[in-house]
Amino acid sequence: MSAASAPGKIILFGEHAVVYGRPALAVPVMQVQANATVQKTGEFSAENWADSVLVVAPDIGLSSPLSRLQSEHTPHPLAAVIQIVLQRLGIDRAPAFSVTIRSTIPVASGMGSGAAVSVAVIRALAGFFEHPLSDEQVNQIAYEIEKLHHGTPSGIDNTVITYARPVYFVHGEPIQTFSVARPFTLVIANTGQAAPTKESVGDVRKLWQADKGRWEAVFDKVGKIVEEAKNAIESGQTCGLGPLMDANHALLQELTVSSPELDRLVLAAKAAGADGAKLSGGGRGGNMIALVNPKRAESVASALKAAGAKNTIVTTI
Ligand code: PMV
């Protein structure tokens, strides 16, 4: 048997502009996890051994042979993950086995549930087939899978989740982590609406194509906020982060990726005493984050629930 897990993540600063080469900051959220377990269930199987690979995901009521998931009109995303991993590991014949996936990461909320499932499955399969992979290789495979789902992802999700460390991310550059000089507390709140990341990324691209000058200037402003935020976090000046979050949220509104629900939660958090708040991830749904004094975390979380949040997580970075 082989098992692996991977954390969720949130983007602190820089979403969307990161697709255009600007930096972004993201951190793992260890309270939520995806887990994958691979278990041998029989001996070497007949010709189509995908028939003897069982995919089990109790959270979504799935228990099906891999072959059936592959043959569907649009192959199931979990089948795609397993198939790509087996290809990359060079496995074309294997004893019968099952892959069981469980996750506590909210789906389509901006917490990287897809990338976390990919990373957990990659590592669990690599362990089962005794095929060691470096973090870099895991990250590359997870990025390939992200591209399948999201079109033109920057790669930030798979990177922060693979390395499970705070990441200062610039597309195409070697991974850089950053240090947190003084812990700070965030409330993460979920709108309960799926974040259509592929759609919002596509719409930002249309805006950019229609007026590159205008939107490049917005991305530059976001990039500057990210640099200032990184300096604030590394020097322990976390009080500077609140206004930077507010400014980043305003630029995301300008990019049309906020929503009435996200804006309502941002305002509710601020009214309840948060030092700053912004949407996090692709937007138009999914999550927002609020920077809080730890003493106010519970009251901000309650205010967010009263303003319509479906779920809140308090986390210390
Ligand atoms: O919704 P999430 O957390 O997967 O984040 C998307 C982040 C974007 O910058 C909007 C897209 C990307 O690929 O970086």
mmCIF file of C-alpha atoms and ligand atoms in Angstrom:
data_model
loop_
_atom_site.group_PDB
_atom_site.id
_atom_site.type_symbol
_atom_site.label_atom_id
_atom_site.label_comp_id
_atom_site.label_asym_id
_atom_site.label_seq_id
_atom_site.Cartn_x
_atom_site.Cartn_y
_atom_site.Cartn_z
ATOM 1 C CA MET A 1 0.000 0.000 0.000
ATOM 2 C CA SER A 2 1.171 3.537 -0.658
ATOM 3 C CA ALA A 3 -0.415 6.741 0.610
ATOM 4 C CA ALA A 4 0.285 10.456 0.169
ATOM 5 C CA SER A 5 -1.391 13.703 1.038
ATOM 6 C CA ALA A 6 -1.184 17.301 -0.123
ATOM 7 C CA PRO A 7 -2.427 20.538 1.476
ATOM 8 C CA GLY A 8 -4.769 23.178 0.154
ATOM 9 C CA LYS A 9 -3.481 26.633 -0.707
ATOM 10 C CA ILE A 10 -4.532 30.226 -0.945
ATOM 11 C CA ILE A 11 -3.166 33.040 -3.031
ATOM 12 C CA LEU A 12 -2.319 35.990 -0.770
ATOM 13 C CA PHE A 13 -1.567 38.514 -3.516
ATOM 14 C CA GLY A 14 -1.171 38.664 -7.276
ATOM 15 C CA GLU A 15 -3.775 36.354 -8.864
ATOM 16 C CA HIS A 16 -4.507 36.987 -12.556
ATOM 17 C CA ALA A 17 -1.525 39.354 -12.997
ATOM 18 C CA VAL A 18 0.595 36.229 -12.345
ATOM 19 C CA VAL A 19 -0.656 34.797 -15.649
ATOM 20 C CA TYR A 20 1.066 37.813 -17.312
ATOM 21 C CA GLY A 21 4.473 37.289 -15.745
ATOM 22 C CA ARG A 22 4.020 39.317 -12.548
ATOM 23 C CA PRO A 23 4.867 37.718 -9.200
ATOM 24 C CA ALA A 24 2.298 36.319 -6.778
ATOM 25 C CA LEU A 25 2.434 35.111 -3.180
ATOM 26 C CA ALA A 26 0.710 31.911 -2.109
ATOM 27 C CA VAL A 27 0.803 29.788 1.022
ATOM 28 C CA PRO A 28 -0.223 26.232 1.867
ATOM 29 C CA VAL A 29 -3.245 25.727 4.127
ATOM 30 C CA MET A 30 -2.487 22.617 6.137
ATOM 31 C CA GLN A 31 -5.927 22.371 7.820
ATOM 32 C CA VAL A 32 -7.371 20.981 4.609
ATOM 33 C CA GLN A 33 -5.821 18.049 2.744
ATOM 34 C CA ALA A 34 -6.256 15.723 -0.207
ATOM 35 C CA ASN A 35 -5.228 12.097 0.392
ATOM 36 C CA ALA A 36 -4.607 9.303 -2.071
ATOM 37 C CA THR A 37 -4.089 5.629 -1.228
ATOM 38 C CA VAL A 38 -2.997 3.010 -3.752
ATOM 39 C CA GLN A 39 -3.536 -0.630 -2.817
ATOM 40 C CA LYS A 40 -2.853 -3.893 -4.591
ATOM 41 C CA THR A 41 -6.102 -5.789 -5.098
ATOM 42 C CA GLY A 42 -4.999 -8.731 -7.242
ATOM 43 C CA GLU A 43 -2.348 -10.270 -9.478
ATOM 44 C CA PHE A 44 -1.313 -9.206 -12.973
ATOM 45 C CA SER A 45 -4.420 -8.819 -15.028
ATOM 46 C CA ALA A 46 -5.641 -9.502 -18.534
ATOM 47 C CA GLU A 47 -5.053 -7.393 -21.689
ATOM 48 C CA ASN A 48 -6.962 -4.302 -20.730
ATOM 49 C CA TRP A 49 -5.545 -3.864 -17.268
ATOM 50 C CA ALA A 50 -7.334 -0.510 -16.902
ATOM 51 C CA ASP A 51 -10.338 -2.777 -16.215
ATOM 52 C CA SER A 52 -8.640 -3.934 -13.028
ATOM 53 C CA VAL A 53 -7.717 -0.466 -11.744
ATOM 54 C CA LEU A 54 -10.464 0.656 -9.408
ATOM 55 C CA VAL A 55 -10.931 4.403 -8.782
ATOM 56 C CA VAL A 56 -12.700 5.197 -5.528
ATOM 57 C CA ALA A 57 -13.662 8.701 -4.342
ATOM 58 C CA PRO A 58 -16.161 8.303 -1.492
ATOM 59 C CA ASP A 59 -16.688 12.086 -1.183
ATOM 60 C CA ILE A 60 -18.307 12.164 -4.630
ATOM 61 C CA GLY A 61 -19.819 8.661 -4.486
ATOM 62 C CA LEU A 62 -17.451 7.313 -7.144
ATOM 63 C CA SER A 63 -16.295 3.703 -7.381
ATOM 64 C CA SER A 64 -15.545 2.628 -10.916
ATOM 65 C CA PRO A 65 -12.958 0.814 -13.041
ATOM 66 C CA LEU A 66 -10.491 3.213 -14.654
ATOM 67 C CA SER A 67 -11.407 1.894 -18.119
ATOM 68 C CA ARG A 68 -15.027 2.985 -17.723
ATOM 69 C CA LEU A 69 -14.029 6.504 -16.617
ATOM 70 C CA GLN A 70 -11.638 6.787 -19.570
ATOM 71 C CA SER A 71 -14.226 5.761 -22.107
ATOM 72 C CA GLU A 72 -16.801 8.351 -21.094
ATOM 73 C CA HIS A 73 -17.482 11.126 -23.598
ATOM 74 C CA THR A 74 -15.457 13.588 -21.519
ATOM 75 C CA PRO A 75 -13.027 11.410 -19.517
ATOM 76 C CA HIS A 76 -13.403 11.887 -15.790
ATOM 77 C CA PRO A 77 -10.728 14.271 -14.396
ATOM 78 C CA LEU A 78 -9.556 11.622 -11.920
ATOM 79 C CA ALA A 79 -9.100 9.152 -14.782
ATOM 80 C CA ALA A 80 -7.047 11.760 -16.628
ATOM 81 C CA VAL A 81 -4.825 12.296 -13.579
ATOM 82 C CA ILE A 82 -4.191 8.570 -13.091
ATOM 83 C CA GLN A 83 -3.612 7.980 -16.797
ATOM 84 C CA ILE A 84 -1.081 10.815 -17.141
ATOM 85 C CA VAL A 85 0.785 9.706 -14.027
ATOM 86 C CA LEU A 86 1.001 6.098 -15.242
ATOM 87 C CA GLN A 87 2.250 7.336 -18.629
ATOM 88 C CA ARG A 88 4.900 9.549 -17.039
ATOM 89 C CA LEU A 89 6.016 6.705 -14.778
ATOM 90 C CA GLY A 90 6.233 4.457 -17.853
ATOM 91 C CA ILE A 91 3.827 1.877 -16.396
ATOM 92 C CA ASP A 92 1.919 -0.150 -18.978
ATOM 93 C CA ARG A 93 1.288 -3.338 -17.048
ATOM 94 C CA ALA A 94 0.574 -3.719 -13.372
ATOM 95 C CA PRO A 95 -1.134 -5.901 -10.818
ATOM 96 C CA ALA A 96 -4.732 -4.990 -10.130
ATOM 97 C CA PHE A 97 -4.884 -2.022 -7.764
ATOM 98 C CA SER A 98 -7.249 0.572 -6.386
ATOM 99 C CA VAL A 99 -6.729 4.318 -6.030
ATOM 100 C CA THR A 100 -8.782 5.868 -3.240
ATOM 101 C CA ILE A 101 -9.047 9.645 -3.063
ATOM 102 C CA ARG A 102 -10.448 11.670 -0.214
ATOM 103 C CA SER A 103 -10.281 15.398 0.241
ATOM 104 C CA THR A 104 -11.366 17.982 2.763
ATOM 105 C CA ILE A 105 -10.426 20.852 0.426
ATOM 106 C CA PRO A 106 -13.516 22.730 -0.807
ATOM 107 C CA VAL A 107 -13.883 22.172 -4.560
ATOM 108 C CA ALA A 108 -13.717 25.070 -7.054
ATOM 109 C CA SER A 109 -13.160 27.581 -4.274
ATOM 110 C CA GLY A 110 -9.613 28.769 -5.019
ATOM 111 C CA MET A 111 -7.984 26.422 -2.526
ATOM 112 C CA GLY A 112 -6.299 24.274 -5.139
ATOM 113 C CA SER A 113 -8.334 21.099 -4.606
ATOM 114 C CA GLY A 114 -7.602 19.862 -8.135
ATOM 115 C CA ALA A 115 -3.846 20.401 -7.858
ATOM 116 C CA ALA A 116 -3.797 18.835 -4.373
ATOM 117 C CA VAL A 117 -5.570 15.706 -5.608
ATOM 118 C CA SER A 118 -3.084 15.524 -8.500
ATOM 119 C CA VAL A 119 -0.061 15.864 -6.211
ATOM 120 C CA ALA A 120 -1.401 13.255 -3.750
ATOM 121 C CA VAL A 121 -2.180 10.790 -6.577
ATOM 122 C CA ILE A 122 1.212 11.356 -8.263
ATOM 123 C CA ARG A 123 3.101 10.674 -5.031
ATOM 124 C CA ALA A 124 0.937 7.707 -3.992
ATOM 125 C CA LEU A 125 1.332 6.043 -7.421
ATOM 126 C CA ALA A 126 5.071 6.810 -7.525
ATOM 127 C CA GLY A 127 5.398 5.176 -4.081
ATOM 128 C CA PHE A 128 3.320 2.143 -5.108
ATOM 129 C CA PHE A 129 5.435 1.543 -8.221
ATOM 130 C CA GLU A 130 8.660 2.302 -6.311
ATOM 131 C CA HIS A 131 9.475 5.014 -8.819
ATOM 132 C CA PRO A 132 10.939 7.894 -6.792
ATOM 133 C CA LEU A 133 10.153 11.368 -8.133
ATOM 134 C CA SER A 134 11.783 14.641 -7.127
ATOM 135 C CA ASP A 135 9.559 17.533 -6.060
ATOM 136 C CA GLU A 136 10.407 19.139 -9.391
ATOM 137 C CA GLN A 137 9.130 16.105 -11.301
ATOM 138 C CA VAL A 138 5.965 15.935 -9.196
ATOM 139 C CA ASN A 139 5.426 19.635 -9.865
ATOM 140 C CA GLN A 140 5.907 19.188 -13.635
ATOM 141 C CA ILE A 141 3.376 16.373 -13.860
ATOM 142 C CA ALA A 142 0.885 18.295 -11.700
ATOM 143 C CA TYR A 143 1.319 21.315 -13.997
ATOM 144 C CA GLU A 144 0.540 19.196 -17.053
ATOM 145 C CA ILE A 145 -2.690 18.119 -15.409
ATOM 146 C CA GLU A 146 -3.518 21.719 -14.457
ATOM 147 C CA LYS A 147 -3.140 22.704 -18.114
ATOM 148 C CA LEU A 148 -5.659 20.042 -19.040
ATOM 149 C CA HIS A 149 -8.226 21.553 -16.674
ATOM 150 C CA HIS A 150 -7.502 25.270 -16.851
ATOM 151 C CA GLY A 151 -6.118 26.104 -20.278
ATOM 152 C CA THR A 152 -3.349 28.587 -19.456
ATOM 153 C CA PRO A 153 -2.617 28.219 -15.729
ATOM 154 C CA SER A 154 0.350 30.081 -14.318
ATOM 155 C CA GLY A 155 1.434 27.010 -12.329
ATOM 156 C CA ILE A 156 1.134 28.677 -8.935
ATOM 157 C CA ASP A 157 -1.315 26.097 -7.495
ATOM 158 C CA ASN A 158 0.723 22.996 -8.272
ATOM 159 C CA THR A 159 3.939 24.733 -7.122
ATOM 160 C CA VAL A 160 2.776 25.860 -3.671
ATOM 161 C CA ILE A 161 0.998 22.533 -3.103
ATOM 162 C CA THR A 162 3.910 20.349 -4.254
ATOM 163 C CA TYR A 163 6.443 22.179 -2.069
ATOM 164 C CA ALA A 164 3.951 22.873 0.776
ATOM 165 C CA ARG A 165 5.787 26.112 1.591
ATOM 166 C CA PRO A 166 5.074 29.820 1.152
ATOM 167 C CA VAL A 167 5.950 30.619 -2.452
ATOM 168 C CA TYR A 168 6.914 33.803 -4.277
ATOM 169 C CA PHE A 169 5.936 32.674 -7.724
ATOM 170 C CA VAL A 170 6.921 33.997 -11.128
ATOM 171 C CA HIS A 171 5.838 31.856 -14.082
ATOM 172 C CA GLY A 172 8.817 30.158 -15.718
ATOM 173 C CA GLU A 173 11.287 31.063 -12.977
ATOM 174 C CA PRO A 174 12.790 28.655 -10.438
ATOM 175 C CA ILE A 175 10.698 28.341 -7.311
ATOM 176 C CA GLN A 176 11.445 30.845 -4.546
ATOM 177 C CA THR A 177 10.041 30.566 -1.076
ATOM 178 C CA PHE A 178 9.724 33.459 1.367
ATOM 179 C CA SER A 179 9.991 33.608 5.121
ATOM 180 C CA VAL A 180 7.323 34.864 7.479
ATOM 181 C CA ALA A 181 9.059 36.988 10.136
ATOM 182 C CA ARG A 182 5.949 37.392 12.261
ATOM 183 C CA PRO A 183 2.908 35.083 12.043
ATOM 184 C CA PHE A 184 -0.329 36.644 10.855
ATOM 185 C CA THR A 185 -3.900 35.416 10.954
ATOM 186 C CA LEU A 186 -6.335 35.129 8.097
ATOM 187 C CA VAL A 187 -9.998 34.244 7.930
ATOM 188 C CA ILE A 188 -10.801 32.431 4.691
ATOM 189 C CA ALA A 189 -14.462 32.558 3.707
ATOM 190 C CA ASN A 190 -16.157 30.683 0.906
ATOM 191 C CA THR A 191 -18.991 32.292 -1.063
ATOM 192 C CA GLY A 192 -20.424 28.824 -1.705
ATOM 193 C CA GLN A 193 -20.357 29.565 -5.423
ATOM 194 C CA ALA A 194 -17.942 27.751 -7.707
ATOM 195 C CA ALA A 195 -15.100 29.955 -8.951
ATOM 196 C CA PRO A 196 -15.099 29.603 -12.760
ATOM 197 C CA THR A 197 -11.327 30.140 -13.023
ATOM 198 C CA LYS A 198 -11.030 29.118 -16.666
ATOM 199 C CA GLU A 199 -13.786 31.603 -17.583
ATOM 200 C CA SER A 200 -12.416 34.506 -15.522
ATOM 201 C CA VAL A 201 -8.878 33.916 -16.843
ATOM 202 C CA GLY A 202 -10.337 33.859 -20.381
ATOM 203 C CA ASP A 203 -12.280 37.083 -19.822
ATOM 204 C CA VAL A 204 -9.199 38.867 -18.476
ATOM 205 C CA ARG A 205 -7.372 37.734 -21.613
ATOM 206 C CA LYS A 206 -10.094 39.288 -23.785
ATOM 207 C CA LEU A 207 -9.793 42.585 -21.893
ATOM 208 C CA TRP A 208 -6.011 42.496 -22.260
ATOM 209 C CA GLN A 209 -6.165 41.695 -25.975
ATOM 210 C CA ALA A 210 -8.505 44.642 -26.541
ATOM 211 C CA ASP A 211 -6.307 47.178 -24.676
ATOM 212 C CA LYS A 212 -2.903 45.828 -23.696
ATOM 213 C CA GLY A 213 -1.571 49.180 -22.503
ATOM 214 C CA ARG A 214 -4.335 49.689 -19.971
ATOM 215 C CA TRP A 215 -4.229 46.185 -18.504
ATOM 216 C CA GLU A 216 -0.434 45.882 -18.482
ATOM 217 C CA ALA A 217 -0.485 49.003 -16.278
ATOM 218 C CA VAL A 218 -2.963 47.301 -13.929
ATOM 219 C CA PHE A 219 -0.785 44.163 -13.808
ATOM 220 C CA ASP A 220 2.224 46.379 -12.985
ATOM 221 C CA LYS A 221 0.316 47.874 -10.053
ATOM 222 C CA VAL A 222 -0.531 44.378 -8.810
ATOM 223 C CA GLY A 223 3.122 43.354 -9.190
ATOM 224 C CA LYS A 224 4.197 46.331 -7.081
ATOM 225 C CA ILE A 225 1.702 45.386 -4.365
ATOM 226 C CA VAL A 226 3.111 41.846 -4.347
ATOM 227 C CA GLU A 227 6.675 43.131 -3.861
ATOM 228 C CA GLU A 228 5.571 45.424 -1.028
ATOM 229 C CA ALA A 229 3.621 42.605 0.605
ATOM 230 C CA LYS A 230 6.610 40.267 0.392
ATOM 231 C CA ASN A 231 8.821 42.880 2.054
ATOM 232 C CA ALA A 232 6.209 43.465 4.768
ATOM 233 C CA ILE A 233 5.894 39.734 5.503
ATOM 234 C CA GLU A 234 9.650 39.147 5.508
ATOM 235 C CA SER A 235 10.314 42.087 7.802
ATOM 236 C CA GLY A 236 7.423 41.344 10.178
ATOM 237 C CA GLN A 237 5.593 44.603 9.292
ATOM 238 C CA THR A 238 2.339 42.743 8.928
ATOM 239 C CA CYS A 239 0.245 45.826 9.758
ATOM 240 C CA GLY A 240 1.151 47.057 6.261
ATOM 241 C CA LEU A 241 -0.577 44.062 4.678
ATOM 242 C CA GLY A 242 -4.180 45.181 5.262
ATOM 243 C CA PRO A 243 -4.101 48.240 2.979
ATOM 244 C CA LEU A 244 -2.195 46.209 0.377
ATOM 245 C CA MET A 245 -4.998 43.609 0.398
ATOM 246 C CA ASP A 246 -7.597 46.342 -0.059
ATOM 247 C CA ALA A 247 -5.638 47.826 -2.958
ATOM 248 C CA ASN A 248 -5.202 44.417 -4.603
ATOM 249 C CA HIS A 249 -8.945 43.749 -4.278
ATOM 250 C CA ALA A 250 -9.755 47.085 -5.955
ATOM 251 C CA LEU A 251 -7.530 46.123 -8.904
ATOM 252 C CA LEU A 252 -9.216 42.709 -9.118
ATOM 253 C CA GLN A 253 -12.576 44.503 -9.228
ATOM 254 C CA GLU A 254 -11.234 46.586 -12.095
ATOM 255 C CA LEU A 255 -10.250 43.351 -13.830
ATOM 256 C CA THR A 256 -13.957 42.310 -13.502
ATOM 257 C CA VAL A 257 -13.159 39.152 -11.530
ATOM 258 C CA SER A 258 -14.907 40.048 -8.282
ATOM 259 C CA SER A 259 -18.647 39.433 -7.767
ATOM 260 C CA PRO A 260 -21.411 40.955 -5.628
ATOM 261 C CA GLU A 261 -21.025 38.063 -3.142
ATOM 262 C CA LEU A 262 -17.249 38.488 -2.864
ATOM 263 C CA ASP A 263 -17.611 42.255 -2.479
ATOM 264 C CA ARG A 264 -20.251 41.777 0.204
ATOM 265 C CA LEU A 265 -17.945 39.463 2.184
ATOM 266 C CA VAL A 266 -15.006 41.853 1.794
ATOM 267 C CA LEU A 267 -17.113 44.746 3.129
ATOM 268 C CA ALA A 268 -18.525 42.614 5.969
ATOM 269 C CA ALA A 269 -15.035 41.575 7.056
ATOM 270 C CA LYS A 270 -13.846 45.182 7.072
ATOM 271 C CA ALA A 271 -16.926 46.332 8.985
ATOM 272 C CA ALA A 272 -16.234 43.623 11.587
ATOM 273 C CA GLY A 273 -12.715 44.953 12.135
ATOM 274 C CA ALA A 274 -10.524 43.100 9.613
ATOM 275 C CA ASP A 275 -7.371 45.040 8.702
ATOM 276 C CA GLY A 276 -7.773 44.268 5.016
ATOM 277 C CA ALA A 277 -9.635 41.875 2.736
ATOM 278 C CA LYS A 278 -9.623 40.647 -0.832
ATOM 279 C CA LEU A 279 -10.863 37.876 -3.059
ATOM 280 C CA SER A 280 -8.398 35.017 -3.411
ATOM 281 C CA GLY A 281 -7.912 32.884 -6.528
ATOM 282 C CA GLY A 282 -9.758 33.071 -9.807
ATOM 283 C CA GLY A 283 -12.695 35.074 -8.397
ATOM 284 C CA ARG A 284 -16.374 35.480 -9.422
ATOM 285 C CA GLY A 285 -17.050 32.985 -6.640
ATOM 286 C CA GLY A 286 -14.836 30.844 -4.452
ATOM 287 C CA ASN A 287 -12.953 32.403 -1.568
ATOM 288 C CA MET A 288 -12.032 35.693 -0.034
ATOM 289 C CA ILE A 289 -9.451 36.261 2.709
ATOM 290 C CA ALA A 290 -9.395 38.771 5.546
ATOM 291 C CA LEU A 291 -6.380 39.790 7.607
ATOM 292 C CA VAL A 292 -7.339 39.919 11.286
ATOM 293 C CA ASN A 293 -5.959 40.456 14.722
ATOM 294 C CA PRO A 294 -6.160 36.899 16.177
ATOM 295 C CA LYS A 295 -8.457 38.197 18.940
ATOM 296 C CA ARG A 296 -10.989 39.293 16.321
ATOM 297 C CA ALA A 297 -10.779 36.139 14.188
ATOM 298 C CA GLU A 298 -13.926 34.533 15.583
ATOM 299 C CA SER A 299 -16.026 37.694 15.404
ATOM 300 C CA VAL A 300 -14.920 38.387 11.824
ATOM 301 C CA ALA A 301 -15.707 34.753 10.934
ATOM 302 C CA SER A 302 -19.202 35.151 12.473
ATOM 303 C CA ALA A 303 -19.782 38.399 10.574
ATOM 304 C CA LEU A 304 -18.751 36.659 7.354
ATOM 305 C CA LYS A 305 -21.197 33.822 7.996
ATOM 306 C CA ALA A 306 -23.943 36.372 8.733
ATOM 307 C CA ALA A 307 -23.096 38.043 5.388
ATOM 308 C CA GLY A 308 -23.602 34.768 3.518
ATOM 309 C CA ALA A 309 -20.292 32.860 3.750
ATOM 310 C CA LYS A 310 -20.938 29.133 3.505
ATOM 311 C CA ASN A 311 -17.802 28.164 5.331
ATOM 312 C CA THR A 312 -14.920 29.882 7.119
ATOM 313 C CA ILE A 313 -11.431 28.733 8.069
ATOM 314 C CA VAL A 314 -9.169 30.611 10.470
ATOM 315 C CA THR A 315 -5.521 30.001 9.695
ATOM 316 C CA THR A 316 -2.230 31.394 10.937
ATOM 317 C CA ILE A 317 0.447 31.923 8.347
HETATM 318 O O1 PMV B 1 -8.685 29.860 -8.442
HETATM 319 P P1 PMV B 1 -7.302 29.428 -8.151
HETATM 320 O O2 PMV B 1 -6.897 29.536 -6.751
HETATM 321 O O3 PMV B 1 -6.954 28.122 -8.777
HETATM 322 O O4 PMV B 1 -6.322 30.504 -8.763
HETATM 323 C C1 PMV B 1 -6.314 30.970 -10.040
HETATM 324 C C2 PMV B 1 -5.221 31.966 -10.092
HETATM 325 C C3 PMV B 1 -5.132 32.722 -11.381
HETATM 326 O O5 PMV B 1 -4.062 33.625 -11.245
HETATM 327 C C4 PMV B 1 -6.414 33.494 -11.634
HETATM 328 C C5 PMV B 1 -4.887 31.799 -12.555
HETATM 329 C C6 PMV B 1 -3.520 31.152 -12.560
HETATM 330 O O6 PMV B 1 -3.373 30.163 -13.289
HETATM 331 O O7 PMV B 1 -2.592 31.632 -11.887
#
